[in-house]
Amino acid sequence: MVSVSLGPLSNFTQSRYVIHLSDGKRLVLFRLPSIEPPSGKSKNANETEDGWLYYAMEAECPHAGGPMQDSSVDIEDSAYIVSCPWHAYDFNVETGESSVGITACTFPINVHGDNVTMQYPGDNITAANLEPVSEKMRLKKNEPATKSTASTQEISPSEPARYLDENATLCDWCAHILNTSNPEHKIELTAHLYATFTEREGSSSPMPLGRGTVPAPAEPLRDGLTSVKPWEMPRAGKGGTLKSRISMLHALANIEQWAIDLALDICIRFAAFQTEAASQGGPRELPRTYFHDWLKVANDEAKHFSLLRARLEEMGSFFGALPVHHGLWESATSTAHDLRARISIIALVHEARGLDVNPMTIDKFRKAGDKESVDALEIIHNDEITHVTTGHRWLSWICRQEETDPVEVFRSNVQKYFRGALRGPFNTEARAQAGMDQHYYENLVGLHGIEAA
């Protein structure tokens, strides 16, 4: 074993970091508050004087390689448990043990004075880099709008976002955010809803769901955008010029803003959904974890939109400078009557298609030397694997209750509600990580056999 220096304690301010070691391995470092107050007990070797605990474990889930830096953190039996975002495999962050019988590798951390070190097997190993994990939205917080010669329609959040009171239900919040046209307010409120819902889940007063008490808006509101049909969108080019890269990021930002609304809509529109009775039992309501999962997706999409919007401004443009289309919402409208169809088309067709094209898009920006955009796009790609996982998990849950085959249900819905064939090339590795093997999408043609626009 070798003691690897991770740097001075004062460097660590975020809750998690990716450790890049000189042998090419990647670990994730967690910085978590002490479960017990620091006074009245002896300090652990990995604990600071002011009550922070440090843990290190392998960065790839031992089940299927999921990114543990994006895991959720819970407390069970006075211990921290992290759950992989891909398939929810859980691991004790100190011992690596899981409830499913597999074990993740963990590495002891020692905090001595202002020095943080890690015990690691091998010789002559050093920490080449510590990368903080992106956790925050890039909010404007009422900053004045950036001037642009391209247009004068850029939106500045001159008025503060309107928050609902503590008695508001989840469905109240979803309707409120869907009816919020200012994109900066939409980001801020979505992050607040996810944080509040998550915090209250572990309390004696969880947020009421409000199933069936609030109608879902017919279409989310938008400010200051020029809308065209999908086939009327100007071509973005291949990323070789600044103009082309701005066009590509603008199109992606439009998709991410719609993705926020789609994740909120799937909460409110289907809040009262019940599975069909099967031989093993009667109909079942959606559990609260369903709503938590989709709020996590909404929060991620808000983060993605904020990253892309900020990057557009750094490049001298802004969101709203170019026309957009509403094609994603048209797919939502056609599946508004059936949760199975909604998940199939939005999460397992459109989101999964993103997994196919994201690596090629990232490569275009990398070849252009646009590292800042590459960093944002890689965050988005990794998150979107987990979003497809979420869709797969909940379609599978419904099918399990109804004793149906999720592959057959998915393919049937694509044939009814998606125009055209599902065309490759497919990112089979990313799709498999999300739970979709080739039986889902190979040789699948949608509505009327018409090629999708």
CSV table of C-alpha atoms in Angstrom, one decimal:
chain,number,residue,atom,x,y,z
A,1,MET,CA,0.0,0.0,0.0
A,2,VAL,CA,1.1,3.5,-0.7
A,3,SER,CA,-0.1,6.8,0.9
A,4,VAL,CA,-1.3,9.1,-1.9
A,5,SER,CA,-1.4,12.8,-1.1
A,6,LEU,CA,-4.7,14.4,-2.3
A,7,GLY,CA,-3.7,17.9,-1.3
A,8,PRO,CA,-4.5,20.3,1.5
A,9,LEU,CA,-7.8,20.1,3.3
A,10,SER,CA,-8.6,23.7,2.4
A,11,ASN,CA,-8.9,22.7,-1.3
A,12,PHE,CA,-12.0,20.5,-0.7
A,13,THR,CA,-15.2,22.5,-0.8
A,14,GLN,CA,-17.6,20.4,-2.9
A,15,SER,CA,-19.3,17.2,-1.9
A,16,ARG,CA,-17.6,15.0,-4.5
A,17,TYR,CA,-14.5,14.8,-6.7
A,18,VAL,CA,-13.1,12.5,-9.3
A,19,ILE,CA,-9.6,11.4,-8.5
A,20,HIS,CA,-7.4,10.7,-11.6
A,21,LEU,CA,-4.4,8.6,-10.5
A,22,SER,CA,-1.1,8.3,-12.3
A,23,ASP,CA,-1.8,4.6,-13.1
A,24,GLY,CA,-4.8,5.7,-15.2
A,25,LYS,CA,-7.4,4.6,-12.6
A,26,ARG,CA,-10.3,6.8,-11.6
A,27,LEU,CA,-11.8,7.0,-8.1
A,28,VAL,CA,-14.5,9.2,-6.6
A,29,LEU,CA,-14.0,11.1,-3.3
A,30,PHE,CA,-17.1,11.9,-1.2
A,31,ARG,CA,-17.1,14.8,1.3
A,32,LEU,CA,-20.1,14.2,3.6
A,33,PRO,CA,-21.2,15.7,6.9
A,34,SER,CA,-20.8,13.6,10.0
A,35,ILE,CA,-23.9,11.6,10.8
A,36,GLU,CA,-23.3,12.1,14.6
A,37,PRO,CA,-22.2,15.5,16.1
A,38,PRO,CA,-18.4,15.7,16.4
A,39,SER,CA,-18.6,16.5,20.1
A,40,GLY,CA,-18.9,13.6,22.5
A,41,LYS,CA,-17.3,11.0,20.3
A,42,SER,CA,-13.8,10.2,19.2
A,43,LYS,CA,-12.8,11.6,15.8
A,44,ASN,CA,-12.4,9.1,12.9
A,45,ALA,CA,-9.2,9.1,10.8
A,46,ASN,CA,-11.2,10.3,7.8
A,47,GLU,CA,-13.0,13.1,9.8
A,48,THR,CA,-12.2,16.7,10.2
A,49,GLU,CA,-12.4,18.8,13.4
A,50,ASP,CA,-15.5,20.5,12.1
A,51,GLY,CA,-17.4,17.3,11.3
A,52,TRP,CA,-16.8,16.4,7.6
A,53,LEU,CA,-16.1,12.8,6.6
A,54,TYR,CA,-14.1,11.7,3.5
A,55,TYR,CA,-14.6,8.5,1.6
A,56,ALA,CA,-13.0,7.1,-1.6
A,57,MET,CA,-14.3,4.3,-3.8
A,58,GLU,CA,-13.9,3.2,-7.4
A,59,ALA,CA,-15.5,5.5,-9.9
A,60,GLU,CA,-17.2,2.8,-12.0
A,61,CYS,CA,-20.0,0.7,-10.5
A,62,PRO,CA,-18.8,-2.9,-10.3
A,63,HIS,CA,-22.2,-4.1,-11.8
A,64,ALA,CA,-22.1,-2.3,-15.2
A,65,GLY,CA,-19.7,0.5,-15.0
A,66,GLY,CA,-22.1,3.3,-14.0
A,67,PRO,CA,-20.6,6.7,-12.9
A,68,MET,CA,-20.5,6.6,-9.1
A,69,GLN,CA,-19.7,10.3,-9.0
A,70,ASP,CA,-23.3,10.9,-10.0
A,71,SER,CA,-24.7,8.5,-7.4
A,72,SER,CA,-27.4,9.4,-4.9
A,73,VAL,CA,-26.5,9.4,-1.2
A,74,ASP,CA,-28.7,8.1,1.6
A,75,ILE,CA,-28.2,7.2,5.3
A,76,GLU,CA,-29.2,3.7,6.4
A,77,ASP,CA,-28.4,2.3,9.9
A,78,SER,CA,-26.1,5.2,10.7
A,79,ALA,CA,-24.0,4.6,7.6
A,80,TYR,CA,-23.8,6.4,4.2
A,81,ILE,CA,-25.1,4.4,1.3
A,82,VAL,CA,-24.5,5.5,-2.4
A,83,SER,CA,-26.7,4.2,-5.2
A,84,CYS,CA,-25.5,3.9,-8.8
A,85,PRO,CA,-27.6,6.2,-11.1
A,86,TRP,CA,-27.8,3.5,-13.8
A,87,HIS,CA,-29.4,0.5,-12.1
A,88,ALA,CA,-29.7,1.7,-8.4
A,89,TYR,CA,-27.1,-0.8,-7.1
A,90,ASP,CA,-26.4,0.4,-3.5
A,91,PHE,CA,-23.0,0.4,-1.7
A,92,ASN,CA,-21.8,1.3,1.7
A,93,VAL,CA,-19.4,4.1,1.0
A,94,GLU,CA,-17.0,2.9,3.8
A,95,THR,CA,-17.0,-0.8,3.3
A,96,GLY,CA,-18.1,-1.2,-0.4
A,97,GLU,CA,-20.7,-3.8,0.6
A,98,SER,CA,-24.1,-3.9,-1.1
A,99,SER,CA,-27.5,-5.5,-0.6
A,100,VAL,CA,-27.1,-7.4,-3.8
A,101,GLY,CA,-24.0,-9.3,-3.0
A,102,ILE,CA,-21.4,-7.5,-5.0
A,103,THR,CA,-18.7,-5.2,-3.5
A,104,ALA,CA,-17.2,-2.0,-4.6
A,105,CYS,CA,-13.5,-1.2,-3.9
A,106,THR,CA,-13.1,1.5,-1.3
A,107,PHE,CA,-9.9,3.1,-0.1
A,108,PRO,CA,-9.2,4.5,3.4
A,109,ILE,CA,-8.8,8.3,3.7
A,110,ASN,CA,-6.7,9.9,6.5
A,111,VAL,CA,-7.1,13.6,7.5
A,112,HIS,CA,-4.1,14.8,9.5
A,113,GLY,CA,-4.0,18.5,10.2
A,114,ASP,CA,-4.4,20.2,6.8
A,115,ASN,CA,-3.3,17.1,4.8
A,116,VAL,CA,-5.6,14.6,3.1
A,117,THR,CA,-4.1,11.3,2.1
A,118,MET,CA,-5.5,8.0,0.7
A,119,GLN,CA,-4.2,4.4,1.1
A,120,TYR,CA,-3.9,2.7,-2.3
A,121,PRO,CA,-2.4,-0.6,-3.4
A,122,GLY,CA,0.8,-0.4,-5.5
A,123,ASP,CA,4.0,1.7,-5.6
A,124,ASN,CA,4.8,5.1,-6.9
A,125,ILE,CA,1.2,6.1,-7.4
A,126,THR,CA,0.3,9.8,-7.3
A,127,ALA,CA,-2.9,11.8,-7.8
A,128,ALA,CA,-2.5,13.4,-11.2
A,129,ASN,CA,-5.7,15.5,-10.9
A,130,LEU,CA,-8.7,16.0,-8.7
A,131,GLU,CA,-11.8,17.1,-10.8
A,132,PRO,CA,-14.7,18.6,-8.9
A,133,VAL,CA,-18.1,17.1,-10.0
A,134,SER,CA,-20.4,19.6,-11.5
A,135,GLU,CA,-23.3,20.1,-9.1
A,136,LYS,CA,-24.8,23.5,-9.6
A,137,MET,CA,-26.9,25.3,-12.2
A,138,ARG,CA,-25.4,28.3,-13.9
A,139,LEU,CA,-28.1,30.8,-12.9
A,140,LYS,CA,-28.1,34.5,-13.9
A,141,LYS,CA,-29.6,35.7,-10.6
A,142,ASN,CA,-31.0,38.9,-12.1
A,143,GLU,CA,-27.8,39.9,-13.8
A,144,PRO,CA,-28.4,42.4,-16.7
A,145,ALA,CA,-28.8,40.8,-20.1
A,146,THR,CA,-25.7,40.5,-22.3
A,147,LYS,CA,-25.9,42.8,-25.3
A,148,SER,CA,-25.8,41.1,-28.6
A,149,THR,CA,-25.7,42.5,-32.1
A,150,ALA,CA,-27.7,39.5,-33.4
A,151,SER,CA,-31.0,40.4,-31.8
A,152,THR,CA,-32.6,42.5,-29.1
A,153,GLN,CA,-35.0,39.7,-27.9
A,154,GLU,CA,-32.7,38.2,-25.2
A,155,ILE,CA,-34.6,37.6,-22.0
A,156,SER,CA,-33.3,38.9,-18.7
A,157,PRO,CA,-35.1,37.8,-15.5
A,158,SER,CA,-35.8,41.4,-14.3
A,159,GLU,CA,-38.5,40.2,-11.9
A,160,PRO,CA,-37.8,37.5,-9.3
A,161,ALA,CA,-39.2,34.0,-9.8
A,162,ARG,CA,-42.5,33.3,-8.0
A,163,TYR,CA,-42.3,30.6,-5.3
A,164,LEU,CA,-45.3,28.7,-4.0
A,165,ASP,CA,-45.9,28.3,-0.3
A,166,GLU,CA,-45.0,25.3,1.9
A,167,ASN,CA,-48.5,23.8,1.5
A,168,ALA,CA,-48.2,23.4,-2.3
A,169,THR,CA,-48.4,19.9,-3.7
A,170,LEU,CA,-46.0,18.4,-6.2
A,171,CYS,CA,-48.6,18.8,-8.9
A,172,ASP,CA,-49.1,22.4,-7.9
A,173,TRP,CA,-45.4,23.0,-8.4
A,174,CYS,CA,-45.3,21.1,-11.7
A,175,ALA,CA,-48.1,23.1,-13.2
A,176,HIS,CA,-46.6,26.3,-11.9
A,177,ILE,CA,-43.2,25.6,-13.5
A,178,LEU,CA,-44.8,24.4,-16.8
A,179,ASN,CA,-46.7,27.7,-16.9
A,180,THR,CA,-43.5,29.7,-16.2
A,181,SER,CA,-42.4,31.2,-19.5
A,182,ASN,CA,-39.1,32.8,-18.4
A,183,PRO,CA,-36.3,30.1,-18.9
A,184,GLU,CA,-34.2,31.5,-16.1
A,185,HIS,CA,-37.1,31.2,-13.7
A,186,LYS,CA,-37.8,27.7,-15.0
A,187,ILE,CA,-34.3,26.6,-14.1
A,188,GLU,CA,-34.4,28.1,-10.7
A,189,LEU,CA,-37.8,26.8,-9.7
A,190,THR,CA,-37.0,23.3,-11.0
A,191,ALA,CA,-33.9,23.1,-8.9
A,192,HIS,CA,-35.8,24.3,-5.9
A,193,LEU,CA,-38.6,21.8,-6.4
A,194,TYR,CA,-36.2,18.9,-6.7
A,195,ALA,CA,-34.2,20.0,-3.6
A,196,THR,CA,-37.3,20.6,-1.5
A,197,PHE,CA,-39.0,17.3,-2.5
A,198,THR,CA,-35.8,15.3,-1.8
A,199,GLU,CA,-35.3,17.0,1.6
A,200,ARG,CA,-38.8,16.5,2.7
A,201,GLU,CA,-38.8,12.8,1.7
A,202,GLY,CA,-36.6,12.1,4.7
A,203,SER,CA,-38.7,14.2,7.1
A,204,SER,CA,-42.0,13.7,8.9
A,205,SER,CA,-43.8,15.9,6.4
A,206,PRO,CA,-43.1,14.8,2.9
A,207,MET,CA,-44.5,16.9,0.1
A,208,PRO,CA,-48.1,15.9,-0.8
A,209,LEU,CA,-48.4,14.7,-4.3
A,210,GLY,CA,-51.8,16.1,-5.2
A,211,ARG,CA,-52.7,13.3,-7.5
A,212,GLY,CA,-55.4,14.3,-10.0
A,213,THR,CA,-56.1,17.7,-8.3
A,214,VAL,CA,-54.3,20.0,-10.8
A,215,PRO,CA,-54.7,19.7,-14.6
A,216,ALA,CA,-51.5,19.5,-16.7
A,217,PRO,CA,-51.2,22.5,-19.0
A,218,ALA,CA,-51.9,21.8,-22.7
A,219,GLU,CA,-48.5,23.2,-23.7
A,220,PRO,CA,-45.7,24.9,-21.7
A,221,LEU,CA,-45.3,28.7,-22.2
A,222,ARG,CA,-42.3,30.2,-23.9
A,223,ASP,CA,-40.9,33.7,-24.0
A,224,GLY,CA,-39.1,35.5,-26.9
A,225,LEU,CA,-38.6,32.6,-29.2
A,226,THR,CA,-39.2,32.3,-33.0
A,227,SER,CA,-40.8,29.0,-33.7
A,228,VAL,CA,-40.7,27.1,-37.0
A,229,LYS,CA,-41.6,23.6,-38.1
A,230,PRO,CA,-38.8,21.0,-37.6
A,231,TRP,CA,-38.2,20.7,-41.3
A,232,GLU,CA,-37.8,24.5,-41.6
A,233,MET,CA,-34.9,24.6,-39.2
A,234,PRO,CA,-31.7,26.0,-40.8
A,235,ARG,CA,-28.9,23.5,-41.1
A,236,ALA,CA,-26.3,23.8,-38.3
A,237,GLY,CA,-23.3,22.7,-40.3
A,238,LYS,CA,-20.5,20.4,-39.1
A,239,GLY,CA,-19.1,22.4,-36.2
A,240,GLY,CA,-16.0,23.7,-38.1
A,241,THR,CA,-17.0,27.4,-37.6
A,242,LEU,CA,-18.1,29.4,-34.6
A,243,LYS,CA,-21.4,30.1,-36.3
A,244,SER,CA,-22.0,26.3,-36.8
A,245,ARG,CA,-21.1,25.5,-33.2
A,246,ILE,CA,-23.4,28.2,-31.9
A,247,SER,CA,-26.2,26.8,-34.1
A,248,MET,CA,-25.6,23.3,-32.7
A,249,LEU,CA,-25.6,24.4,-29.1
A,250,HIS,CA,-28.7,26.5,-29.6
A,251,ALA,CA,-30.6,23.5,-31.0
A,252,LEU,CA,-29.4,21.4,-28.1
A,253,ALA,CA,-30.5,24.1,-25.6
A,254,ASN,CA,-34.0,24.1,-27.1
A,255,ILE,CA,-34.1,20.3,-26.6
A,256,GLU,CA,-33.0,20.6,-23.0
A,257,GLN,CA,-35.6,23.3,-22.2
A,258,TRP,CA,-38.3,21.0,-23.6
A,259,ALA,CA,-36.8,18.1,-21.6
A,260,ILE,CA,-37.3,20.0,-18.4
A,261,ASP,CA,-41.0,20.4,-19.2
A,262,LEU,CA,-41.4,16.8,-20.3
A,263,ALA,CA,-40.0,15.5,-17.0
A,264,LEU,CA,-42.4,17.7,-15.0
A,265,ASP,CA,-45.3,16.8,-17.3
A,266,ILE,CA,-44.8,13.1,-16.8
A,267,CYS,CA,-45.2,13.8,-13.0
A,268,ILE,CA,-48.4,15.8,-13.1
A,269,ARG,CA,-50.1,14.3,-16.1
A,270,PHE,CA,-49.8,10.8,-14.9
A,271,ALA,CA,-49.9,11.4,-11.2
A,272,ALA,CA,-53.2,9.4,-10.8
A,273,PHE,CA,-52.0,6.6,-13.1
A,274,GLN,CA,-52.8,3.1,-11.9
A,275,THR,CA,-51.5,-0.2,-13.4
A,276,GLU,CA,-54.0,-2.6,-14.9
A,277,ALA,CA,-55.0,-5.5,-12.6
A,278,ALA,CA,-53.2,-8.7,-13.2
A,279,SER,CA,-53.5,-12.3,-11.9
A,280,GLN,CA,-51.0,-11.6,-9.1
A,281,GLY,CA,-52.9,-8.5,-7.8
A,282,GLY,CA,-55.0,-5.5,-8.3
A,283,PRO,CA,-54.1,-2.1,-9.8
A,284,ARG,CA,-51.3,-0.1,-8.2
A,285,GLU,CA,-50.6,3.6,-7.9
A,286,LEU,CA,-47.2,4.9,-8.9
A,287,PRO,CA,-44.9,4.9,-5.8
A,288,ARG,CA,-43.3,8.1,-4.6
A,289,THR,CA,-39.9,7.0,-5.9
A,290,TYR,CA,-41.4,7.4,-9.4
A,291,PHE,CA,-41.9,11.1,-8.8
A,292,HIS,CA,-38.5,11.5,-7.2
A,293,ASP,CA,-36.8,9.9,-10.2
A,294,TRP,CA,-38.5,12.2,-12.7
A,295,LEU,CA,-37.8,15.3,-10.7
A,296,LYS,CA,-34.2,14.2,-10.7
A,297,VAL,CA,-34.4,14.1,-14.5
A,298,ALA,CA,-36.0,17.5,-14.6
A,299,ASN,CA,-33.3,18.9,-12.3
A,300,ASP,CA,-30.6,17.4,-14.6
A,301,GLU,CA,-32.3,18.9,-17.7
A,302,ALA,CA,-32.4,22.3,-16.0
A,303,LYS,CA,-28.7,22.0,-15.3
A,304,HIS,CA,-28.0,21.1,-18.9
A,305,PHE,CA,-30.0,24.0,-20.2
A,306,SER,CA,-28.2,26.4,-17.9
A,307,LEU,CA,-24.8,25.1,-19.1
A,308,LEU,CA,-25.7,25.5,-22.7
A,309,ARG,CA,-27.3,28.9,-22.3
A,310,ALA,CA,-24.2,30.1,-20.4
A,311,ARG,CA,-21.9,28.7,-23.1
A,312,LEU,CA,-23.9,30.4,-25.9
A,313,GLU,CA,-23.4,33.7,-24.1
A,314,GLU,CA,-19.7,33.1,-23.7
A,315,MET,CA,-19.5,32.5,-27.4
A,316,GLY,CA,-21.2,35.9,-28.1
A,317,SER,CA,-24.7,34.7,-28.7
A,318,PHE,CA,-27.7,33.8,-26.4
A,319,PHE,CA,-30.6,31.5,-26.3
A,320,GLY,CA,-33.4,32.9,-28.5
A,321,ALA,CA,-31.0,34.3,-31.1
A,322,LEU,CA,-32.0,31.5,-33.5
A,323,PRO,CA,-35.4,29.9,-34.4
A,324,VAL,CA,-36.5,26.7,-32.6
A,325,HIS,CA,-39.0,24.0,-33.1
A,326,HIS,CA,-41.5,22.2,-30.9
A,327,GLY,CA,-41.1,18.7,-32.2
A,328,LEU,CA,-40.5,17.1,-28.8
A,329,TRP,CA,-43.8,18.5,-27.5
A,330,GLU,CA,-45.7,17.1,-30.5
A,331,SER,CA,-44.5,13.7,-29.4
A,332,ALA,CA,-45.7,14.4,-25.9
A,333,THR,CA,-49.1,15.4,-27.1
A,334,SER,CA,-49.5,12.2,-29.1
A,335,THR,CA,-48.7,10.2,-26.0
A,336,ALA,CA,-50.6,12.3,-23.4
A,337,HIS,CA,-53.2,9.5,-22.9
A,338,ASP,CA,-50.9,6.6,-21.9
A,339,LEU,CA,-47.9,6.6,-19.6
A,340,ARG,CA,-46.5,3.4,-21.3
A,341,ALA,CA,-46.5,5.2,-24.6
A,342,ARG,CA,-45.1,8.4,-23.1
A,343,ILE,CA,-42.1,6.6,-21.6
A,344,SER,CA,-41.6,4.6,-24.8
A,345,ILE,CA,-41.4,7.5,-27.2
A,346,ILE,CA,-39.9,10.3,-25.1
A,347,ALA,CA,-37.4,8.4,-22.9
A,348,LEU,CA,-36.7,5.3,-24.9
A,349,VAL,CA,-36.7,6.7,-28.4
A,350,HIS,CA,-35.8,10.4,-28.2
A,351,GLU,CA,-33.6,10.3,-25.2
A,352,ALA,CA,-31.9,7.1,-26.4
A,353,ARG,CA,-31.3,8.7,-29.8
A,354,GLY,CA,-29.4,11.3,-27.9
A,355,LEU,CA,-27.0,8.6,-26.6
A,356,ASP,CA,-26.4,7.6,-30.3
A,357,VAL,CA,-25.5,11.1,-31.6
A,358,ASN,CA,-23.9,12.7,-28.5
A,359,PRO,CA,-20.4,11.1,-29.0
A,360,MET,CA,-20.3,12.3,-32.6
A,361,THR,CA,-21.4,15.8,-31.6
A,362,ILE,CA,-18.8,15.9,-28.8
A,363,ASP,CA,-16.1,14.8,-31.3
A,364,LYS,CA,-16.9,17.7,-33.6
A,365,PHE,CA,-16.4,20.2,-30.8
A,366,ARG,CA,-13.2,18.5,-29.7
A,367,LYS,CA,-11.8,18.7,-33.2
A,368,ALA,CA,-12.6,22.4,-33.3
A,369,GLY,CA,-10.6,22.9,-30.0
A,370,ASP,CA,-13.7,24.0,-28.1
A,371,LYS,CA,-12.9,22.4,-24.8
A,372,GLU,CA,-15.5,24.4,-22.8
A,373,SER,CA,-18.3,23.1,-24.9
A,374,VAL,CA,-16.9,19.6,-24.8
A,375,ASP,CA,-16.9,19.7,-21.0
A,376,ALA,CA,-20.6,20.7,-20.9
A,377,LEU,CA,-21.6,18.2,-23.5
A,378,GLU,CA,-19.9,15.3,-21.7
A,379,ILE,CA,-21.8,16.2,-18.5
A,380,ILE,CA,-25.0,16.1,-20.5
A,381,HIS,CA,-24.2,12.8,-22.2
A,382,ASN,CA,-23.4,11.0,-18.9
A,383,ASP,CA,-26.6,12.3,-17.3
A,384,GLU,CA,-28.7,11.2,-20.3
A,385,ILE,CA,-27.6,7.6,-19.9
A,386,THR,CA,-29.3,7.8,-16.4
A,387,HIS,CA,-32.4,9.3,-18.0
A,388,VAL,CA,-32.9,6.4,-20.4
A,389,THR,CA,-32.3,4.2,-17.4
A,390,THR,CA,-35.1,5.9,-15.6
A,391,GLY,CA,-37.5,5.4,-18.5
A,392,HIS,CA,-36.5,1.7,-18.8
A,393,ARG,CA,-36.9,1.2,-15.0
A,394,TRP,CA,-40.5,2.6,-14.9
A,395,LEU,CA,-41.7,0.9,-18.1
A,396,SER,CA,-40.3,-2.3,-16.7
A,397,TRP,CA,-42.0,-1.6,-13.3
A,398,ILE,CA,-45.4,-1.1,-15.0
A,399,CYS,CA,-45.0,-4.2,-17.1
A,400,ARG,CA,-44.0,-6.3,-14.1
A,401,GLN,CA,-47.2,-5.2,-12.3
A,402,GLU,CA,-49.3,-6.0,-15.4
A,403,GLU,CA,-47.4,-9.2,-16.3
A,404,THR,CA,-46.5,-8.0,-19.8
A,405,ASP,CA,-43.2,-7.9,-21.7
A,406,PRO,CA,-41.5,-4.4,-21.7
A,407,VAL,CA,-39.8,-5.1,-25.0
A,408,GLU,CA,-43.2,-6.0,-26.7
A,409,VAL,CA,-44.9,-3.0,-25.0
A,410,PHE,CA,-42.1,-0.6,-26.2
A,411,ARG,CA,-42.1,-1.9,-29.8
A,412,SER,CA,-45.9,-1.8,-30.0
A,413,ASN,CA,-46.0,1.9,-28.8
A,414,VAL,CA,-43.2,2.9,-31.3
A,415,GLN,CA,-45.3,1.3,-34.1
A,416,LYS,CA,-48.3,3.3,-33.0
A,417,TYR,CA,-46.9,6.7,-32.1
A,418,PHE,CA,-43.5,7.2,-33.8
A,419,ARG,CA,-43.1,8.2,-37.4
A,420,GLY,CA,-40.5,6.3,-39.3
A,421,ALA,CA,-37.8,3.7,-38.6
A,422,LEU,CA,-35.4,3.8,-35.7
A,423,ARG,CA,-32.3,4.4,-37.6
A,424,GLY,CA,-28.7,3.6,-36.6
A,425,PRO,CA,-25.9,3.8,-36.0
A,426,PHE,CA,-26.9,2.9,-32.4
A,427,ASN,CA,-24.7,3.4,-29.4
A,428,THR,CA,-25.2,-0.1,-28.3
A,429,GLU,CA,-22.9,0.2,-25.3
A,430,ALA,CA,-24.6,3.3,-23.8
A,431,ARG,CA,-28.0,1.8,-24.5
A,432,ALA,CA,-27.1,-1.5,-22.8
A,433,GLN,CA,-25.8,0.5,-19.8
A,434,ALA,CA,-29.3,2.1,-19.6
A,435,GLY,CA,-30.9,-1.4,-19.7
A,436,MET,CA,-31.9,-1.5,-23.4
A,437,ASP,CA,-30.5,-4.4,-25.3
A,438,GLN,CA,-30.8,-4.8,-29.1
A,439,HIS,CA,-34.2,-6.6,-28.8
A,440,TYR,CA,-35.8,-3.2,-28.1
A,441,TYR,CA,-34.8,-1.3,-31.1
A,442,GLU,CA,-33.4,-3.4,-33.9
A,443,ASN,CA,-35.5,-3.6,-37.1
A,444,LEU,CA,-38.2,-1.4,-35.7
A,445,VAL,CA,-40.3,0.8,-37.9
A,446,GLY,CA,-42.9,3.2,-36.6
A,447,LEU,CA,-46.2,4.7,-37.7
A,448,HIS,CA,-47.0,4.0,-41.4
A,449,GLY,CA,-43.3,3.1,-42.1
A,450,ILE,CA,-42.7,6.8,-42.9
A,451,GLU,CA,-39.2,8.0,-42.3
A,452,ALA,CA,-39.0,10.5,-39.4
A,453,ALA,CA,-38.4,14.1,-40.3
